[in-house]
mmCIF file of C-alpha atoms and ligand atoms in Angstrom:
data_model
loop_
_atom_site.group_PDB
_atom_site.id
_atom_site.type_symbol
_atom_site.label_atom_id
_atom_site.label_comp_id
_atom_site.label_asym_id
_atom_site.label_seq_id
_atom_site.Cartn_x
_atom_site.Cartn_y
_atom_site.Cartn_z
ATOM 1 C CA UNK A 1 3.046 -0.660 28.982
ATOM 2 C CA UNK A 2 2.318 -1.812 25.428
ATOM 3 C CA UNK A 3 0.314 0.123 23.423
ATOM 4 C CA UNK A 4 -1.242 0.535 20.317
ATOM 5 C CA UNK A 5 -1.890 3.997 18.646
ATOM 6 C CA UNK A 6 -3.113 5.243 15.312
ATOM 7 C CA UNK A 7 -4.742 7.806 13.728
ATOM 8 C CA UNK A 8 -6.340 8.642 10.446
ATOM 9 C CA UNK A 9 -5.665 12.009 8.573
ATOM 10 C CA UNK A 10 -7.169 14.415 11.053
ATOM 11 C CA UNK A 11 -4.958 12.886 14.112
ATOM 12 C CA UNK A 12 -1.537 12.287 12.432
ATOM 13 C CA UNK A 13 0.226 15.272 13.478
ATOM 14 C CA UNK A 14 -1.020 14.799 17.134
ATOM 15 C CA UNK A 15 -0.112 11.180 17.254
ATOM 16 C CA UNK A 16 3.253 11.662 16.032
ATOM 17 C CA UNK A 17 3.385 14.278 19.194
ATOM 18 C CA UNK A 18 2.293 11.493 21.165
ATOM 19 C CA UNK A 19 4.472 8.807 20.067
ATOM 20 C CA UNK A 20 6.973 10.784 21.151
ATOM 21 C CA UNK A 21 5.673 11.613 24.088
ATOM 22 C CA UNK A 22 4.570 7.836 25.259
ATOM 23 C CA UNK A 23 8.485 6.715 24.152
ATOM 24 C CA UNK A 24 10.217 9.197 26.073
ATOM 25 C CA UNK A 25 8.125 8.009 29.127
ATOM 26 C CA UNK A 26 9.151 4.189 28.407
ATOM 27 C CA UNK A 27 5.756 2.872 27.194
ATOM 28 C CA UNK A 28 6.258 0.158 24.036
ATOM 29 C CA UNK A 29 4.594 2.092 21.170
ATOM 30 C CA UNK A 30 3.183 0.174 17.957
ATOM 31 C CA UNK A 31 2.556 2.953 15.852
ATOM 32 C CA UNK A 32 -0.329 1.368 13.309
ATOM 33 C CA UNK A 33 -0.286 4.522 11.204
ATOM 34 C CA UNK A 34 -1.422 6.371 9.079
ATOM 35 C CA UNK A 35 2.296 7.836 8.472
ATOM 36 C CA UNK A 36 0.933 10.704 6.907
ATOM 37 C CA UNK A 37 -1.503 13.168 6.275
ATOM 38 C CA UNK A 38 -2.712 11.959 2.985
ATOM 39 C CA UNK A 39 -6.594 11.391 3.403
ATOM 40 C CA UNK A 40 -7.507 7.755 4.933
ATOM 41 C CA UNK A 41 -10.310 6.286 5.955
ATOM 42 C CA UNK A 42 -10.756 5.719 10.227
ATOM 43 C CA UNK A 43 -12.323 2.605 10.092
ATOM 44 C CA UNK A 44 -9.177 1.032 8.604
ATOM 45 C CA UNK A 45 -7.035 2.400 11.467
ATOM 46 C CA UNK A 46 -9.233 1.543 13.796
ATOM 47 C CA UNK A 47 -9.179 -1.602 12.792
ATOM 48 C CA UNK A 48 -5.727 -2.267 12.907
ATOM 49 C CA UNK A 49 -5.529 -0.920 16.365
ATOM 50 C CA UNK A 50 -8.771 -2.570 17.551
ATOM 51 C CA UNK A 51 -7.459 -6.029 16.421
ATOM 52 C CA UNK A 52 -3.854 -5.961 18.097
ATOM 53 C CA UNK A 53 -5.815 -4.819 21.277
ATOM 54 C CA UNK A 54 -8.529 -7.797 21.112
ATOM 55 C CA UNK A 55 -5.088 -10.254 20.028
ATOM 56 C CA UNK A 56 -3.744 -8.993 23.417
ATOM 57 C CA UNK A 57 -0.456 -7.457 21.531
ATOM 58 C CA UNK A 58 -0.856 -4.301 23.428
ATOM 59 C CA UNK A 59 -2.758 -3.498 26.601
ATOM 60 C CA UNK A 60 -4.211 -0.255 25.838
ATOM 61 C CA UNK A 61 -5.385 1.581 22.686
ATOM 62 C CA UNK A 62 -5.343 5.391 21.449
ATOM 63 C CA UNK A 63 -6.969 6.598 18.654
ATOM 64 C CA UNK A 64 -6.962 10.049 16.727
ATOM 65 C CA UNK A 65 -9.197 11.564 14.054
ATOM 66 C CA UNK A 66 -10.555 15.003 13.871
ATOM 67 C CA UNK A 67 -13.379 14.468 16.358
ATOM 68 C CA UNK A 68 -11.999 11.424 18.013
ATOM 69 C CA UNK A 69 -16.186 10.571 17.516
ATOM 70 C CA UNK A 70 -15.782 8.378 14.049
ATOM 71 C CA UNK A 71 -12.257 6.389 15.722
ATOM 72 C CA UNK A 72 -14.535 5.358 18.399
ATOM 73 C CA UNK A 73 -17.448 4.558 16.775
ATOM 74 C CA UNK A 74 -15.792 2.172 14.241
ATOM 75 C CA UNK A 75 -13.512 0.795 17.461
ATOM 76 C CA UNK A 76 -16.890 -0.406 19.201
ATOM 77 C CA UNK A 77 -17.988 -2.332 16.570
ATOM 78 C CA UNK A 78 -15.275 -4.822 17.516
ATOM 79 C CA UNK A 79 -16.048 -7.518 20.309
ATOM 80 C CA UNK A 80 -13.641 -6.564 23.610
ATOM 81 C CA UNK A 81 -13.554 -2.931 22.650
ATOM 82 C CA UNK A 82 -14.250 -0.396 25.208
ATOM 83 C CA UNK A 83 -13.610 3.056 23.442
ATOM 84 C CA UNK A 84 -14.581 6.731 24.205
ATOM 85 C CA UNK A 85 -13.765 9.830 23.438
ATOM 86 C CA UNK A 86 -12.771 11.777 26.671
ATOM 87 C CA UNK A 87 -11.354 15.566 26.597
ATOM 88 C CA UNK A 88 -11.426 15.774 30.015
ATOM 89 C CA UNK A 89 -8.855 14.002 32.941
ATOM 90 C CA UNK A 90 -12.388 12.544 35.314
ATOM 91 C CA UNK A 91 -13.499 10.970 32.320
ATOM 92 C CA UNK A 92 -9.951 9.150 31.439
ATOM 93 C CA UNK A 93 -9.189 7.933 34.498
ATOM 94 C CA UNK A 94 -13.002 6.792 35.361
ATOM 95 C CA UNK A 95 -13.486 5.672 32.412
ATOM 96 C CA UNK A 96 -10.222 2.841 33.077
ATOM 97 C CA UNK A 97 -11.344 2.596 36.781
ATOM 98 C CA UNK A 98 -15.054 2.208 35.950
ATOM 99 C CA UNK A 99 -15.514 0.631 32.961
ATOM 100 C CA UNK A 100 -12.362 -0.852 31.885
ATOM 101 C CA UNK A 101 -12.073 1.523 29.006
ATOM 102 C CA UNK A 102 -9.446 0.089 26.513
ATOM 103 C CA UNK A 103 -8.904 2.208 24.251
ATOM 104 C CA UNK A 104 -8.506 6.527 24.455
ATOM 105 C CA UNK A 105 -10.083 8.236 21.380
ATOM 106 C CA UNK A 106 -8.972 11.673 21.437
ATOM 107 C CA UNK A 107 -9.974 14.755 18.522
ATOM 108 C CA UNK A 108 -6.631 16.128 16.925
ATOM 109 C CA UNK A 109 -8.962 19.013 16.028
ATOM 110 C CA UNK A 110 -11.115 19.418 19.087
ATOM 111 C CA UNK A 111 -7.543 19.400 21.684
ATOM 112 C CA UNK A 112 -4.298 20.893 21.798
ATOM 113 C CA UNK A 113 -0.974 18.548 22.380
ATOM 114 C CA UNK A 114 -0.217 19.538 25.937
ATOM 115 C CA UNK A 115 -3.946 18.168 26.872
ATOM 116 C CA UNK A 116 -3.679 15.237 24.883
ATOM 117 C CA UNK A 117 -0.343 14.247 26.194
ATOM 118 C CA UNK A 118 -2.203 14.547 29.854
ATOM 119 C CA UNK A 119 -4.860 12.653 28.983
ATOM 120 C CA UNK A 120 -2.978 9.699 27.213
ATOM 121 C CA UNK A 121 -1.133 10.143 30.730
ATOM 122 C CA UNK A 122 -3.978 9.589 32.993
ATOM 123 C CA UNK A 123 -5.621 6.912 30.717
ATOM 124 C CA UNK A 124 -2.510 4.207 30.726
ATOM 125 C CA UNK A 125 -1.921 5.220 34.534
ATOM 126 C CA UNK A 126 -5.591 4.284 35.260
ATOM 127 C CA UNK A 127 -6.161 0.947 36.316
ATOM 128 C CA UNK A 128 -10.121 -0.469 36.759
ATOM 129 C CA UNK A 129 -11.204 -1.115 40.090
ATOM 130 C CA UNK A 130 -12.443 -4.624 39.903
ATOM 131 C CA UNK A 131 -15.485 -3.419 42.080
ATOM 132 C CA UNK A 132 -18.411 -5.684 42.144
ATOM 133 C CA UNK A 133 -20.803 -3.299 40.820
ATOM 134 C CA UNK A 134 -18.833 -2.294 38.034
ATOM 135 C CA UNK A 135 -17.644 -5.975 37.086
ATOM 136 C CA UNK A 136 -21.627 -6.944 37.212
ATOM 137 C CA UNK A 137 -21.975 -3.663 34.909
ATOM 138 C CA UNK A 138 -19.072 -4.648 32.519
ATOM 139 C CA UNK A 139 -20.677 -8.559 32.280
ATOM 140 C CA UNK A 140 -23.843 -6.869 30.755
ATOM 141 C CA UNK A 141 -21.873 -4.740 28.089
ATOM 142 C CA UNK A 142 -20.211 -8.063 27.208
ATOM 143 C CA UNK A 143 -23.367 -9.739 27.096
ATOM 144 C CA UNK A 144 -24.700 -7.659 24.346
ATOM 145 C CA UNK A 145 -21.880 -7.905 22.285
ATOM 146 C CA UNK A 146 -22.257 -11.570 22.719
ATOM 147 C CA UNK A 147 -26.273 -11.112 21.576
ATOM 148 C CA UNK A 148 -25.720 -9.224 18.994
ATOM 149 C CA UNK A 149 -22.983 -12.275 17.784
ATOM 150 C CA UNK A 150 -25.910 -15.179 17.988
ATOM 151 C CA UNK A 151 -27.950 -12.809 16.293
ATOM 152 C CA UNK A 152 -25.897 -12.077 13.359
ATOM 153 C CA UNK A 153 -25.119 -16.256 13.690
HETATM 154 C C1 RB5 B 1 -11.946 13.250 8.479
HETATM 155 O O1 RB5 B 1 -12.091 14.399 7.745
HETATM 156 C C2 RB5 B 1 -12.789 13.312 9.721
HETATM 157 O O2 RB5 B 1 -14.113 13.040 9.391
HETATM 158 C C3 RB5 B 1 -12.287 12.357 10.751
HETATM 159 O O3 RB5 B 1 -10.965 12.667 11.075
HETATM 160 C C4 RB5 B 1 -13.009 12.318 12.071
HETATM 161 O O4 RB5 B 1 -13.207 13.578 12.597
HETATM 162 C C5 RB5 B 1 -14.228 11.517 12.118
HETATM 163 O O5 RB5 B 1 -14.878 11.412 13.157
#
């Protein structure tokens, strides 16, 4: 799968662990930095990862910082975003088969490695289930993005 993954500061060391990790299991890894752990602002990270997501250059997103809370917060703001911060296996996988999450945001300082590598594991393997309820649900989240566009227009 194609995937795009970055982190600011707080998630650098984990996301170099999970590079790694998504490689080795033959996913196609942009790595949209940061490439170190020199202080750097979220927002701009999860922009870059947001935007190749929306561009449909990769099919799923993760995102680190030290909460995973401030990734996924800026990540939202963009139209065809679906982030959240799960910790927890129910929430990544119904969170894909649900909601058609897009994009993982995990907290580098909240989780260990072994975790997160599960977690990035059950996210990509997720797939949403199309269900009519949960399309009719997903419509309405995309309708407010779209109202909140006219509004701004
Ligand atoms: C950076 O210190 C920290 O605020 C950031 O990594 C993240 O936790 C924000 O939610």
């Amino acid at each position: 799968m194609k995937i795009a993954i970055g982190a600011d500061h707080g998630g650098y060391t984990l996301k170099t662990t999970l590079v790694e990790h998504l490689r080795l299991l033959g996913h196609d890894v942009a790595d949209m930095g940061t490439d170190s752990t020199e202080p750097v602002d979220y927002p701009d990270i999860a922009r870059r990862v947001a935007e190749r997501l929306v561009l449909g250059r990769a099919e799923r997103g993760i995102l680190l910082c030290g909460s995973g809370v401030g990734a996924g917060i800026a990540a939202n703001k963009i139209a065809g975003i679906r982030a959240a911060v799960c910790h927890d296996a129910f929430s990544a996988r119904q969170g894909v088969e649900d909601d058609d999450m897009n994009l993982l945001c995990l907290g580098a300082r909240v989780i260990g490695a072994e975790l997160a590598k599960d977690l990035a594991d059950v996210f990509l393997k997720a797939r949403f289930s199309g269900a009519e309820r949960h399309v009719r649900r997903l419509n309405k989240v995309r309708a407010l993005e779209h109202e909140q566009e006219c509004a701004e227009a």
